[in-house]
Amino acid sequence: MRNGLGTDAGGNSALHVAVAESRLDIVQVLTAAGAELDLVNKHGETPMMCVSPNAVQLAGGKRTDGEDVLQWLLENGADWRKGLCTGPVENKGKTASELLERHAGKLGRKTWGQQLSAWAAAFPDGPPSKAQIERY
């Protein structure tokens, strides 16, 4: 999957893929190893924009889904202001908030776009520090 730059032909990093697959365990390992939270792929998408409503069963019976991954990304500094989708056609021009709202609506999930908007309102200058999160 990886070329010399650490991405596939579409510019997706391993983090993009782990987020899309709702693999919180892998997301945590990759970011601990220095994966870039806000890397933009060839479609203008950051890993946060790849959050999916999929749920997966992890080793030990733990279950994670897109909400877990989204919350973890936000709490660890992913910037919701980065990225503007340039394709595919149905996503063209969409922001992270709009894409997340669309994914959430497919399964009647908590509205991720509203969750992201609330987070952005609480921290208008960008991703918060760990201390700000603890106070939030």
Tab-separated table of N, CA, C and O in Angstrom:
chain	number	residue	atom	x	y	z
A	1	MET	N	0.806	-1.184	0.000
A	1	MET	CA	0.000	0.000	0.000
A	1	MET	C	0.855	1.256	0.000
A	1	MET	O	0.510	2.241	-0.572
A	2	ARG	N	1.974	1.232	0.664
A	2	ARG	CA	2.772	2.443	0.814
A	2	ARG	C	3.750	2.600	-0.347
A	2	ARG	O	4.311	1.659	-0.832
A	3	ASN	N	3.933	3.860	-0.763
A	3	ASN	CA	5.023	4.133	-1.683
A	3	ASN	C	6.137	4.775	-0.870
A	3	ASN	O	6.096	4.775	0.347
A	4	GLY	N	7.129	5.357	-1.498
A	4	GLY	CA	8.250	5.940	-0.782
A	4	GLY	C	7.857	7.090	0.130
A	4	GLY	O	8.603	7.461	1.023
A	5	LEU	N	6.692	7.680	-0.067
A	5	LEU	CA	6.251	8.810	0.750
A	5	LEU	C	5.352	8.396	1.900
A	5	LEU	O	4.866	9.239	2.643
A	6	GLY	N	5.090	7.120	2.043
A	6	GLY	CA	4.243	6.655	3.136
A	6	GLY	C	2.766	6.769	2.844
A	6	GLY	O	1.959	6.762	3.760
A	7	THR	N	2.415	6.906	1.575
A	7	THR	CA	1.002	6.965	1.195
A	7	THR	C	0.762	6.061	-0.009
A	7	THR	O	1.697	5.680	-0.707
A	8	ASP	N	-0.511	5.744	-0.253
A	8	ASP	CA	-0.841	4.961	-1.439
A	8	ASP	C	-1.001	5.905	-2.631
A	8	ASP	O	-0.766	7.109	-2.521
A	9	ALA	N	-1.419	5.387	-3.767
A	9	ALA	CA	-1.543	6.192	-4.980
A	9	ALA	C	-2.545	7.332	-4.821
A	9	ALA	O	-2.444	8.349	-5.502
A	10	GLY	N	-3.506	7.188	-3.916
A	10	GLY	CA	-4.496	8.236	-3.679
A	10	GLY	C	-4.074	9.229	-2.612
A	10	GLY	O	-4.849	10.125	-2.254
A	11	GLY	N	-2.860	9.059	-2.104
A	11	GLY	CA	-2.379	9.964	-1.072
A	11	GLY	C	-2.842	9.602	0.324
A	11	GLY	O	-2.645	10.354	1.270
A	12	ASN	N	-3.475	8.436	0.468
A	12	ASN	CA	-3.955	7.992	1.772
A	12	ASN	C	-2.824	7.390	2.592
A	12	ASN	O	-2.100	6.522	2.106
A	13	SER	N	-2.711	7.843	3.820
A	13	SER	CA	-1.746	7.256	4.741
A	13	SER	C	-2.399	6.052	5.416
A	13	SER	O	-3.612	5.832	5.299
A	14	ALA	N	-1.602	5.317	6.158
A	14	ALA	CA	-2.158	4.208	6.940
A	14	ALA	C	-3.194	4.744	7.929
A	14	ALA	O	-4.179	4.065	8.234
A	15	LEU	N	-3.005	5.977	8.395
A	15	LEU	CA	-3.968	6.568	9.322
A	15	LEU	C	-5.311	6.804	8.647
A	15	LEU	O	-6.357	6.555	9.240
A	16	HIS	N	-5.316	7.274	7.404
A	16	HIS	CA	-6.576	7.433	6.664
A	16	HIS	C	-7.336	6.103	6.641
A	16	HIS	O	-8.538	6.061	6.891
A	17	VAL	N	-6.613	5.038	6.338
A	17	VAL	CA	-7.233	3.715	6.213
A	17	VAL	C	-7.734	3.216	7.567
A	17	VAL	O	-8.867	2.729	7.678
A	18	ALA	N	-6.929	3.360	8.605
A	18	ALA	CA	-7.339	2.906	9.942
A	18	ALA	C	-8.571	3.658	10.418
A	18	ALA	O	-9.483	3.066	11.000
A	19	VAL	N	-8.632	4.956	10.142
A	19	VAL	CA	-9.811	5.750	10.524
A	19	VAL	C	-11.036	5.271	9.751
A	19	VAL	O	-12.103	5.059	10.327
A	20	ALA	N	-10.883	5.066	8.454
A	20	ALA	CA	-12.011	4.610	7.622
A	20	ALA	C	-12.530	3.252	8.065
A	20	ALA	O	-13.717	2.963	7.918
A	21	GLU	N	-11.654	2.425	8.622
A	21	GLU	CA	-12.044	1.088	9.081
A	21	GLU	C	-12.468	1.068	10.546
A	21	GLU	O	-12.693	-0.005	11.115
A	22	SER	N	-12.538	2.248	11.184
A	22	SER	CA	-12.935	2.371	12.603
A	22	SER	C	-12.016	1.594	13.533
A	22	SER	O	-12.439	1.112	14.578
A	23	ARG	N	-10.746	1.487	13.188
A	23	ARG	CA	-9.780	0.741	13.994
A	23	ARG	C	-9.064	1.675	14.965
A	23	ARG	O	-7.936	2.089	14.734
A	24	LEU	N	-9.749	2.008	16.049
A	24	LEU	CA	-9.189	2.896	17.052
A	24	LEU	C	-7.858	2.385	17.577
A	24	LEU	O	-6.926	3.155	17.796
A	25	ASP	N	-7.734	1.075	17.732
A	25	ASP	CA	-6.477	0.514	18.229
A	25	ASP	C	-5.313	0.851	17.308
A	25	ASP	O	-4.246	1.252	17.755
A	26	ILE	N	-5.526	0.744	16.006
A	26	ILE	CA	-4.471	1.046	15.040
A	26	ILE	C	-4.241	2.552	14.940
A	26	ILE	O	-3.098	3.004	14.833
A	27	VAL	N	-5.314	3.335	15.000
A	27	VAL	CA	-5.188	4.796	14.996
A	27	VAL	C	-4.280	5.240	16.145
A	27	VAL	O	-3.382	6.060	15.966
A	28	GLN	N	-4.474	4.662	17.309
A	28	GLN	CA	-3.673	5.027	18.478
A	28	GLN	C	-2.202	4.642	18.291
A	28	GLN	O	-1.306	5.423	18.615
A	29	VAL	N	-1.950	3.472	17.748
A	29	VAL	CA	-0.574	3.034	17.511
A	29	VAL	C	0.107	3.927	16.475
A	29	VAL	O	1.246	4.372	16.658
A	30	LEU	N	-0.594	4.223	15.379
A	30	LEU	CA	-0.012	5.047	14.321
A	30	LEU	C	0.302	6.458	14.806
A	30	LEU	O	1.368	7.002	14.502
A	31	THR	N	-0.609	7.049	15.552
A	31	THR	CA	-0.355	8.411	16.022
A	31	THR	C	0.749	8.426	17.080
A	31	THR	O	1.548	9.363	17.117
A	32	ALA	N	0.824	7.395	17.895
A	32	ALA	CA	1.915	7.314	18.875
A	32	ALA	C	3.268	7.213	18.165
A	32	ALA	O	4.281	7.696	18.670
A	33	ALA	N	3.252	6.623	16.967
A	33	ALA	CA	4.473	6.481	16.175
A	33	ALA	C	4.755	7.722	15.324
A	33	ALA	O	5.729	7.746	14.573
A	34	GLY	N	3.904	8.741	15.424
A	34	GLY	CA	4.158	9.995	14.721
A	34	GLY	C	3.363	10.229	13.458
A	34	GLY	O	3.678	11.142	12.684
A	35	ALA	N	2.319	9.438	13.198
A	35	ALA	CA	1.498	9.664	12.004
A	35	ALA	C	0.892	11.063	12.053
A	35	ALA	O	0.484	11.546	13.114
A	36	GLU	N	0.847	11.716	10.915
A	36	GLU	CA	0.341	13.085	10.822
A	36	GLU	C	-1.191	13.086	10.829
A	36	GLU	O	-1.827	12.541	9.929
A	37	LEU	N	-1.774	13.722	11.851
A	37	LEU	CA	-3.230	13.737	12.008
A	37	LEU	C	-3.948	14.482	10.896
A	37	LEU	O	-5.095	14.182	10.597
A	38	ASP	N	-3.305	15.468	10.307
A	38	ASP	CA	-3.981	16.334	9.343
A	38	ASP	C	-3.445	16.212	7.920
A	38	ASP	O	-3.629	17.116	7.107
A	39	LEU	N	-2.792	15.099	7.605
A	39	LEU	CA	-2.291	14.886	6.252
A	39	LEU	C	-3.457	14.875	5.273
A	39	LEU	O	-4.453	14.184	5.494
A	40	VAL	N	-3.345	15.631	4.199
A	40	VAL	CA	-4.411	15.721	3.202
A	40	VAL	C	-4.077	14.791	2.036
A	40	VAL	O	-2.969	14.823	1.506
A	41	ASN	N	-5.058	13.952	1.648
A	41	ASN	CA	-4.838	13.041	0.521
A	41	ASN	C	-5.125	13.758	-0.800
A	41	ASN	O	-5.409	14.960	-0.820
A	42	LYS	N	-5.082	13.043	-1.919
A	42	LYS	CA	-5.271	13.655	-3.237
A	42	LYS	C	-6.697	14.147	-3.468
A	42	LYS	O	-6.945	14.871	-4.422
A	43	HIS	N	-7.627	13.747	-2.589
A	43	HIS	CA	-9.011	14.224	-2.695
A	43	HIS	C	-9.293	15.347	-1.704
A	43	HIS	O	-10.433	15.720	-1.496
A	44	GLY	N	-8.242	15.857	-1.065
A	44	GLY	CA	-8.407	16.957	-0.120
A	44	GLY	C	-8.905	16.526	1.243
A	44	GLY	O	-9.330	17.361	2.039
A	45	GLU	N	-8.857	15.229	1.534
A	45	GLU	CA	-9.405	14.701	2.783
A	45	GLU	C	-8.320	14.444	3.821
A	45	GLU	O	-7.300	13.826	3.521
A	46	THR	N	-8.579	14.889	5.037
A	46	THR	CA	-7.739	14.535	6.170
A	46	THR	C	-8.252	13.201	6.716
A	46	THR	O	-9.372	12.788	6.385
A	47	PRO	N	-7.501	12.521	7.563
A	47	PRO	CA	-8.021	11.291	8.150
A	47	PRO	C	-9.374	11.496	8.841
A	47	PRO	O	-10.258	10.644	8.727
A	48	MET	N	-9.566	12.631	9.522
A	48	MET	CA	-10.842	12.877	10.199
A	48	MET	C	-12.016	12.819	9.224
A	48	MET	O	-13.103	12.372	9.559
A	49	MET	N	-11.783	13.239	7.983
A	49	MET	CA	-12.848	13.256	6.984
A	49	MET	C	-13.189	11.847	6.500
A	49	MET	O	-14.167	11.645	5.795
A	50	CYS	N	-12.387	10.856	6.885
A	50	CYS	CA	-12.618	9.463	6.497
A	50	CYS	C	-13.362	8.676	7.567
A	50	CYS	O	-13.583	7.478	7.410
A	51	VAL	N	-13.756	9.342	8.661
A	51	VAL	CA	-14.486	8.643	9.729
A	51	VAL	C	-15.715	7.976	9.135
A	51	VAL	O	-16.425	8.551	8.318
A	52	SER	N	-15.947	6.765	9.551
A	52	SER	CA	-17.019	5.944	9.001
A	52	SER	C	-17.980	5.499	10.100
A	52	SER	O	-17.591	5.371	11.257
A	53	PRO	N	-19.236	5.238	9.742
A	53	PRO	CA	-20.172	4.701	10.731
A	53	PRO	C	-19.938	3.229	11.035
A	53	PRO	O	-20.627	2.649	11.864
A	54	ASN	N	-18.943	2.618	10.394
A	54	ASN	CA	-18.654	1.202	10.627
A	54	ASN	C	-18.267	0.933	12.075
A	54	ASN	O	-17.624	1.748	12.712
A	55	ALA	N	-18.634	-0.219	12.572
A	55	ALA	CA	-18.201	-0.675	13.895
A	55	ALA	C	-17.394	-1.942	13.699
A	55	ALA	O	-17.674	-2.729	12.799
A	56	VAL	N	-16.367	-2.129	14.527
A	56	VAL	CA	-15.546	-3.335	14.438
A	56	VAL	C	-15.361	-3.938	15.817
A	56	VAL	O	-15.390	-3.246	16.827
A	57	GLN	N	-15.192	-5.237	15.821
A	57	GLN	CA	-14.915	-5.976	17.053
A	57	GLN	C	-13.413	-6.159	17.148
A	57	GLN	O	-12.791	-6.723	16.256
A	58	LEU	N	-12.813	-5.660	18.217
A	58	LEU	CA	-11.374	-5.770	18.402
A	58	LEU	C	-11.058	-6.967	19.285
A	58	LEU	O	-11.932	-7.557	19.899
A	59	ALA	N	-9.779	-7.286	19.369
A	59	ALA	CA	-9.338	-8.372	20.243
A	59	ALA	C	-9.806	-8.100	21.662
A	59	ALA	O	-9.885	-6.959	22.097
A	60	GLY	N	-10.160	-9.134	22.376
A	60	GLY	CA	-10.616	-8.982	23.756
A	60	GLY	C	-12.073	-8.580	23.845
A	60	GLY	O	-12.557	-8.230	24.914
A	61	GLY	N	-12.786	-8.590	22.716
A	61	GLY	CA	-14.212	-8.301	22.730
A	61	GLY	C	-14.571	-6.830	22.718
A	61	GLY	O	-15.740	-6.472	22.717
A	62	LYS	N	-13.570	-5.934	22.701
A	62	LYS	CA	-13.871	-4.506	22.671
A	62	LYS	C	-14.375	-4.111	21.293
A	62	LYS	O	-13.888	-4.585	20.282
A	63	ARG	N	-15.370	-3.260	21.281
A	63	ARG	CA	-15.973	-2.807	20.030
A	63	ARG	C	-15.673	-1.316	19.879
A	63	ARG	O	-15.777	-0.557	20.833
A	64	THR	N	-15.279	-0.879	18.691
A	64	THR	CA	-15.106	0.542	18.428
A	64	THR	C	-15.886	0.907	17.182
A	64	THR	O	-16.172	0.064	16.340
A	65	ASP	N	-16.217	2.179	17.092
A	65	ASP	CA	-16.900	2.659	15.889
A	65	ASP	C	-16.393	4.049	15.554
A	65	ASP	O	-15.492	4.573	16.211
A	66	GLY	N	-16.980	4.639	14.528
A	66	GLY	CA	-16.542	5.947	14.072
A	66	GLY	C	-16.623	7.026	15.126
A	66	GLY	O	-15.800	7.942	15.152
A	67	GLU	N	-17.615	6.954	16.007
A	67	GLU	CA	-17.726	7.967	17.060
A	67	GLU	C	-16.525	7.917	17.990
A	67	GLU	O	-15.997	8.954	18.399
A	68	ASP	N	-16.089	6.702	18.327
A	68	ASP	CA	-14.900	6.548	19.182
A	68	ASP	C	-13.671	7.139	18.498
A	68	ASP	O	-12.873	7.832	19.125
A	69	VAL	N	-13.528	6.850	17.219
A	69	VAL	CA	-12.375	7.325	16.462
A	69	VAL	C	-12.410	8.844	16.343
A	69	VAL	O	-11.409	9.529	16.566
A	70	LEU	N	-13.575	9.404	16.015
A	70	LEU	CA	-13.712	10.854	15.888
A	70	LEU	C	-13.355	11.543	17.203
A	70	LEU	O	-12.579	12.496	17.228
A	71	GLN	N	-13.905	11.052	18.295
A	71	GLN	CA	-13.623	11.661	19.594
A	71	GLN	C	-12.134	11.603	19.906
A	71	GLN	O	-11.546	12.579	20.364
A	72	TRP	N	-11.506	10.472	19.619
A	72	TRP	CA	-10.080	10.326	19.898
A	72	TRP	C	-9.265	11.292	19.053
A	72	TRP	O	-8.331	11.932	19.546
A	73	LEU	N	-9.609	11.416	17.760
A	73	LEU	CA	-8.886	12.348	16.885
A	73	LEU	C	-9.002	13.779	17.399
A	73	LEU	O	-8.012	14.509	17.459
A	74	LEU	N	-10.209	14.177	17.774
A	74	LEU	CA	-10.415	15.537	18.280
A	74	LEU	C	-9.616	15.777	19.555
A	74	LEU	O	-8.973	16.815	19.709
A	75	GLU	N	-9.637	14.818	20.454
A	75	GLU	CA	-8.945	14.974	21.730
A	75	GLU	C	-7.424	14.932	21.584
A	75	GLU	O	-6.705	15.330	22.503
A	76	ASN	N	-6.948	14.483	20.444
A	76	ASN	CA	-5.507	14.381	20.244
A	76	ASN	C	-4.971	15.351	19.204
A	76	ASN	O	-3.870	15.182	18.698
A	77	GLY	N	-5.764	16.381	18.898
A	77	GLY	CA	-5.257	17.493	18.106
A	77	GLY	C	-5.568	17.523	16.634
A	77	GLY	O	-5.030	18.368	15.911
A	78	ALA	N	-6.433	16.655	16.129
A	78	ALA	CA	-6.801	16.747	14.717
A	78	ALA	C	-7.506	18.081	14.492
A	78	ALA	O	-8.305	18.521	15.311
A	79	ASP	N	-7.181	18.735	13.401
A	79	ASP	CA	-7.708	20.078	13.123
A	79	ASP	C	-8.887	19.995	12.157
A	79	ASP	O	-8.730	19.664	10.989
A	80	TRP	N	-10.076	20.306	12.673
A	80	TRP	CA	-11.305	20.227	11.878
A	80	TRP	C	-11.342	21.298	10.797
A	80	TRP	O	-12.174	21.268	9.921
A	81	ARG	N	-10.419	22.258	10.833
A	81	ARG	CA	-10.407	23.331	9.835
A	81	ARG	C	-9.645	22.929	8.586
A	81	ARG	O	-9.690	23.625	7.577
A	82	LYS	N	-8.935	21.807	8.636
A	82	LYS	CA	-8.115	21.373	7.492
A	82	LYS	C	-8.934	20.487	6.572
A	82	LYS	O	-9.794	19.752	7.000
A	83	GLY	N	-8.592	20.547	5.303
A	83	GLY	CA	-9.204	19.667	4.316
A	83	GLY	C	-10.463	20.245	3.705
A	83	GLY	O	-11.265	20.877	4.377
A	84	LEU	N	-10.595	20.064	2.415
A	84	LEU	CA	-11.806	20.404	1.674
A	84	LEU	C	-11.854	19.406	0.530
A	84	LEU	O	-10.984	19.391	-0.338
A	85	CYS	N	-12.847	18.548	0.571
A	85	CYS	CA	-12.907	17.424	-0.363
A	85	CYS	C	-13.010	17.902	-1.808
A	85	CYS	O	-13.826	18.749	-2.138
A	86	THR	N	-12.167	17.336	-2.683
A	86	THR	CA	-12.187	17.668	-4.106
A	86	THR	C	-12.770	16.533	-4.943
A	86	THR	O	-12.862	16.626	-6.150
A	87	GLY	N	-13.157	15.460	-4.334
A	87	GLY	CA	-13.747	14.333	-5.047
A	87	GLY	C	-13.944	13.194	-4.081
A	87	GLY	O	-13.408	13.258	-2.987
A	88	PRO	N	-14.700	12.181	-4.346
A	88	PRO	CA	-15.539	11.995	-5.527
A	88	PRO	C	-16.677	13.025	-5.598
A	88	PRO	O	-16.881	13.786	-4.670
A	89	VAL	N	-17.403	12.998	-6.701
A	89	VAL	CA	-18.385	14.030	-7.001
A	89	VAL	C	-19.355	14.292	-5.857
A	89	VAL	O	-19.622	15.437	-5.504
A	90	GLU	N	-19.878	13.236	-5.208
A	90	GLU	CA	-20.881	13.437	-4.156
A	90	GLU	C	-20.312	14.130	-2.920
A	90	GLU	O	-21.048	14.652	-2.107
A	91	ASN	N	-19.003	14.159	-2.795
A	91	ASN	CA	-18.358	14.805	-1.644
A	91	ASN	C	-17.648	16.106	-2.008
A	91	ASN	O	-17.121	16.780	-1.138
A	92	LYS	N	-17.643	16.469	-3.272
A	92	LYS	CA	-16.871	17.619	-3.750
A	92	LYS	C	-17.264	18.897	-3.005
A	92	LYS	O	-18.439	19.211	-2.866
A	93	GLY	N	-16.261	19.601	-2.505
A	93	GLY	CA	-16.493	20.864	-1.820
A	93	GLY	C	-16.952	20.741	-0.379
A	93	GLY	O	-17.221	21.731	0.283
A	94	LYS	N	-17.035	19.529	0.128
A	94	LYS	CA	-17.512	19.311	1.498
A	94	LYS	C	-16.377	19.504	2.502
A	94	LYS	O	-15.238	19.183	2.248
A	95	THR	N	-16.745	20.024	3.656
A	95	THR	CA	-15.804	20.173	4.763
A	95	THR	C	-15.893	18.933	5.650
A	95	THR	O	-16.775	18.095	5.474
A	96	ALA	N	-15.009	18.862	6.639
A	96	ALA	CA	-15.045	17.736	7.573
A	96	ALA	C	-16.406	17.642	8.241
A	96	ALA	O	-16.997	16.563	8.343
A	97	SER	N	-16.932	18.761	8.695
A	97	SER	CA	-18.222	18.772	9.381
A	97	SER	C	-19.338	18.232	8.482
A	97	SER	O	-20.156	17.421	8.914
A	98	GLU	N	-19.355	18.654	7.234
A	98	GLU	CA	-20.399	18.205	6.305
A	98	GLU	C	-20.276	16.718	5.989
A	98	GLU	O	-21.289	16.005	5.929
A	99	LEU	N	-19.058	16.233	5.792
A	99	LEU	CA	-18.882	14.807	5.514
A	99	LEU	C	-19.282	13.960	6.710
A	99	LEU	O	-19.933	12.929	6.569
A	100	LEU	N	-18.906	14.403	7.899
A	100	LEU	CA	-19.246	13.648	9.101
A	100	LEU	C	-20.751	13.611	9.308
A	100	LEU	O	-21.314	12.585	9.693
A	101	GLU	N	-21.436	14.715	9.052
A	101	GLU	CA	-22.885	14.764	9.185
A	101	GLU	C	-23.542	13.780	8.219
A	101	GLU	O	-24.469	13.054	8.569
A	102	ARG	N	-23.023	13.711	7.006
A	102	ARG	CA	-23.578	12.796	5.996
A	102	ARG	C	-23.400	11.335	6.413
A	102	ARG	O	-24.328	10.531	6.319
A	103	HIS	N	-22.194	10.999	6.895
A	103	HIS	CA	-21.956	9.625	7.339
A	103	HIS	C	-22.850	9.259	8.513
A	103	HIS	O	-23.409	8.176	8.569
A	104	ALA	N	-22.991	10.155	9.452
A	104	ALA	CA	-23.799	9.889	10.647
A	104	ALA	C	-25.254	9.668	10.272
A	104	ALA	O	-25.917	8.783	10.808
A	105	GLY	N	-25.746	10.471	9.348
A	105	GLY	CA	-27.145	10.366	8.941
A	105	GLY	C	-27.492	9.021	8.333
A	105	GLY	O	-28.622	8.551	8.443
A	106	LYS	N	-26.531	8.367	7.726
A	106	LYS	CA	-26.780	7.068	7.096
A	106	LYS	C	-27.228	6.021	8.106
A	106	LYS	O	-27.977	5.116	7.765
A	107	LEU	N	-26.757	6.125	9.331
A	107	LEU	CA	-27.111	5.138	10.343
A	107	LEU	C	-27.925	5.717	11.488
A	107	LEU	O	-28.125	5.060	12.496
A	108	GLY	N	-28.379	6.961	11.337
A	108	GLY	CA	-29.143	7.577	12.417
A	108	GLY	C	-28.300	7.764	13.674
A	108	GLY	O	-28.808	7.725	14.787
A	109	ARG	N	-27.002	7.948	13.508
A	109	ARG	CA	-26.085	8.107	14.631
A	109	ARG	C	-26.192	9.511	15.216
A	109	ARG	O	-26.776	10.394	14.629
A	110	LYS	N	-25.568	9.680	16.379
A	110	LYS	CA	-25.400	11.013	16.932
A	110	LYS	C	-24.855	11.890	15.807
A	110	LYS	O	-24.049	11.444	15.015
A	111	THR	N	-25.314	13.108	15.725
A	111	THR	CA	-24.901	13.944	14.608
A	111	THR	C	-23.458	14.403	14.782
A	111	THR	O	-23.156	15.277	15.576
A	112	TRP	N	-22.570	13.797	14.029
A	112	TRP	CA	-21.144	14.077	14.140
A	112	TRP	C	-20.838	15.496	13.733
A	112	TRP	O	-19.960	16.129	14.294
A	113	GLY	N	-21.525	16.003	12.716
A	113	GLY	CA	-21.282	17.379	12.292
A	113	GLY	C	-21.604	18.356	13.412
A	113	GLY	O	-20.881	19.320	13.645
A	114	GLN	N	-22.699	18.103	14.139
A	114	GLN	CA	-23.047	18.966	15.268
A	114	GLN	C	-22.015	18.818	16.381
A	114	GLN	O	-21.642	19.780	17.042
A	115	GLN	N	-21.549	17.589	16.608
A	115	GLN	CA	-20.516	17.356	17.612
A	115	GLN	C	-19.252	18.138	17.244
A	115	GLN	O	-18.646	18.802	18.080
A	116	LEU	N	-18.877	18.082	15.980
A	116	LEU	CA	-17.699	18.800	15.510
A	116	LEU	C	-17.913	20.307	15.617
A	116	LEU	O	-17.020	21.044	16.029
A	117	SER	N	-19.106	20.779	15.283
A	117	SER	CA	-19.406	22.208	15.382
A	117	SER	C	-19.329	22.690	16.826
A	117	SER	O	-18.819	23.779	17.097
A	118	ALA	N	-19.824	21.892	17.757
A	118	ALA	CA	-19.762	22.255	19.176
A	118	ALA	C	-18.311	22.316	19.634
A	118	ALA	O	-17.915	23.222	20.378
A	119	TRP	N	-17.511	21.362	19.197
A	119	TRP	CA	-16.092	21.335	19.548
A	119	TRP	C	-15.395	22.570	18.979
A	119	TRP	O	-14.620	23.232	19.660
A	120	ALA	N	-15.702	22.913	17.732
A	120	ALA	CA	-15.094	24.084	17.091
A	120	ALA	C	-15.506	25.367	17.803
A	120	ALA	O	-14.700	26.288	17.943
A	121	ALA	N	-16.754	25.448	18.258
A	121	ALA	CA	-17.214	26.638	18.985
A	121	ALA	C	-16.506	26.761	20.333
A	121	ALA	O	-16.167	27.865	20.770
A	122	ALA	N	-16.267	25.636	20.982
A	122	ALA	CA	-15.598	25.654	22.282
A	122	ALA	C	-14.120	26.019	22.146
A	122	ALA	O	-13.543	26.612	23.056
A	123	PHE	N	-13.526	25.669	21.003
A	123	PHE	CA	-12.100	25.919	20.790
A	123	PHE	C	-11.911	26.604	19.428
A	123	PHE	O	-11.393	26.002	18.492
A	124	PRO	N	-12.331	27.873	19.296
A	124	PRO	CA	-12.316	28.548	17.991
A	124	PRO	C	-10.929	28.771	17.396
A	124	PRO	O	-10.807	28.978	16.193
A	125	ASP	N	-9.893	28.707	18.218
A	125	ASP	CA	-8.543	28.948	17.706
A	125	ASP	C	-7.870	27.699	17.175
A	125	ASP	O	-6.712	27.732	16.783
A	126	GLY	N	-8.581	26.580	17.177
A	126	GLY	CA	-8.001	25.339	16.678
A	126	GLY	C	-7.977	24.271	17.748
A	126	GLY	O	-8.564	24.432	18.812
A	127	PRO	N	-7.299	23.176	17.466
A	127	PRO	CA	-7.277	22.060	18.406
A	127	PRO	C	-6.808	22.491	19.790
A	127	PRO	O	-5.848	23.242	19.921
A	128	PRO	N	-7.501	22.036	20.826
A	128	PRO	CA	-7.148	22.422	22.193
A	128	PRO	C	-5.966	21.627	22.743
A	128	PRO	O	-5.628	20.562	22.232
A	129	SER	N	-5.399	22.158	23.794
A	129	SER	CA	-4.351	21.431	24.506
A	129	SER	C	-5.018	20.387	25.402
A	129	SER	O	-6.231	20.447	25.641
A	130	LYS	N	-4.239	19.461	25.921
A	130	LYS	CA	-4.779	18.451	26.847
A	130	LYS	C	-5.405	19.135	28.065
A	130	LYS	O	-6.447	18.719	28.549
A	131	ALA	N	-4.785	20.213	28.558
A	131	ALA	CA	-5.319	20.922	29.731
A	131	ALA	C	-6.680	21.541	29.426
A	131	ALA	O	-7.600	21.488	30.242
A	132	GLN	N	-6.838	22.102	28.213
A	132	GLN	CA	-8.131	22.675	27.834
A	132	GLN	C	-9.195	21.592	27.731
A	132	GLN	O	-10.345	21.807	28.119
A	133	ILE	N	-8.837	20.428	27.233
A	133	ILE	CA	-9.786	19.320	27.120
A	133	ILE	C	-10.267	18.907	28.500
A	133	ILE	O	-11.458	18.685	28.716
A	134	GLU	N	-9.346	18.794	29.438
A	134	GLU	CA	-9.716	18.383	30.784
A	134	GLU	C	-10.684	19.381	31.423
A	134	GLU	O	-11.576	18.983	32.166
A	135	ARG	N	-10.541	20.667	31.104
A	135	ARG	CA	-11.461	21.678	31.648
A	135	ARG	C	-12.793	21.689	30.902
A	135	ARG	O	-13.794	22.142	31.421
A	136	TYR	N	-12.803	21.227	29.655
A	136	TYR	CA	-14.002	21.230	28.814
A	136	TYR	C	-14.951	20.185	29.317
A	136	TYR	O	-15.880	20.043	29.699
